[in-house]
Amino acid sequence: MTEVGETSAPTHTGPIDDAHRAQAARLLEHLIVHGPATRSELSTATGLGRGAIAGLTARLLEAGVIRANQADTSADGRTTPLALTASDHVLVTAMLARDEAIATVATLGGDEIARFVAPLVTPPTPALDDDDPDRATEALPTPAELLAAALSRALARADRAGHPIADVTVLVDGAVVGQPAVVITDARLGAEPVDLVSVLRGATPGLDDAEAALPLPLALQSTAAAAAHAERAELPGVDDVLFLSGDGAITAAVISDGRPLIGAHGLAATFAHLPVVQGGVRCDCGQTGCLATVAASGVVLERAGLAEFAAANGHAAALEELVARVDDGDDRARWSWLDAALWIGRALQVVVPTVDPTAVVIGGYWAPLLGDIEAAFRANRPTIGGGALRAIPTLAPARLGPDAALVGARRQARERLVADPLLLVG
């Protein structure tokens, strides 16, 4: 007789078939996050019956995915803690942040072990009397080269520590499209397609060897999609989220019914390039009137008189100064920001009825200024249904700060790995 919540999974060993992969993923997730556990503890934590746990652990032990964490002193092994065989494996994640290239090494559970940073270099403005204005910038490393430098250090750190690498993920602000994947409309890499993975392979010592040992191919994805994944986890019960941020480029991602909305061509949620301004200026993407031309952080800083401040102190510091000046009622900063907020609100008026999210999560420097965005958005909402439509969706500030994309990418990597238990054979 089976207990309540118990499945009819047999206790004999055998392959982990599709019917039991989801159950195995729940079990492995618990071991990764919480460490070794007995079969009884796994049953309580996962909600699976003892028969199901017995069958799953037998299969996973035989496959080499888990191991007994100490000598078995009981007749049936029920009190023996079980551990993930690949518990020493790590995740390597790299991205271009506001002022720096970052690469991190983290445990499978997401705890960061090491971080390596390469500051992004801003080309100096050529002197007016310089006969060769390209002379000052010709030797500067590109953002991709700086990303490769940080990534190389992270790979070397994992190798020195003897940690096998389970996943390498590279995050970009632009859209990831095509097969093989290329990056387009990225503020740092350029609007035209860039085969960033090939660039990194050619510039990152150790990447070829690391890739050869990976259980899954190197992942290239957008920072917004990774951040949205992490932020959605902070909203229990919410399966439909629109995430926006404007720190570097304007980035966005949509999660629909718990799944990322990618689109047929990888272009879903290209929020920055909604042509919202009729007769507006031409964008780098080739359209006119894109949201990026009126609300990108560089545009807002320039109009607020903070371009020189950004050049001297960094983009992140300039955005903090902008927020402070807006809060202090500085006229120029306030005018610059409110103009951007107007267009962000109008873009939301187009997108929200299309994807109908439960919540819109606002990240980056937009988060502390959320009230202005919401005011612009609510100014032209439907009034039918007693105003019910006007009140939705909820707009909320992001909770995880600038590391949200790194947190989300690690969670996604772990989900990919536990989805196929054999990827975690030690």
C-alpha angles and dihedrals in degrees: 000000000000124000125238109289092014121130126215092247108148120239095227120102125255143121120324100247128197092263091064102035094093091051091047090050091055091050094047092045089057093049091048095049101035105025130229117002138175122245090255091052090048091052091052094045097047100034090234120137122251092253091054092047091049092052095045095047091048090054094044092048091051091048092050095242093120134021139195107270094213141006111302107247098170129080095239102024094242093131096045113107113235122213137190110262090215094050090126093057119110142206121232116203127179133184145158107249127189097284105003149037111246133196123179138189115212139170120256086260090059100254109144115238101176140359128201123195133193113188114232112243119229112210111241119244108258116245115253092239094048109120091200110039091178092061094082095051105036095093098042116116117244122239089253091054091050090049088052090051093053092044092051091055091050092050091048091050092054091047094049091050092049094241114148111224114239098181142009117198126180118199125206134179093226130077118279109221142162136023113299087033121248131180122240135181094018114156093219101034097040137253094274121083115281123193091216095171091058090047091052092047090055095045105035117082110217097019095107092054092044092050092049090059098043118113089217132027120270108279122229116190144147122276090227093056091050093046091047090054091053095043093049088057086061090059108066113209095014114119101166117063137162111202123197135179134169107187099114112353118358103265132183142174136185127214112195122188089347094307130101113254105228104163131218093289102026091259102112114132097015085158096164092064101051103128096230101151113074109220091006128153122286116269125217087251090065098252124108125236098018117169087243091065092061106025109030112122093245091055092048093048092049093051091046091055093247101115093103090045089054092049091052101038107023135262095274093053091048092054090050089051090049092053091047092051092047090051090049091053097247103175099219095045092045093049092048093049097043091053090053092045090053092057093043088053092049091050089052089052087061099041103040097063088046099055099019099210124193089223138015110211116202118203140182122026089334090071098074089044094049094121092068092049092049092049091053091046096048093047092083107030128132116274097195120112093042090299094303093130092049090059097056142121112033114242113209137171118248114260105202102060126211093335094061093104092051091049092048094046091053091049091049091049090052091049091052091051099047090046087072108033094195088068087070098056104136 
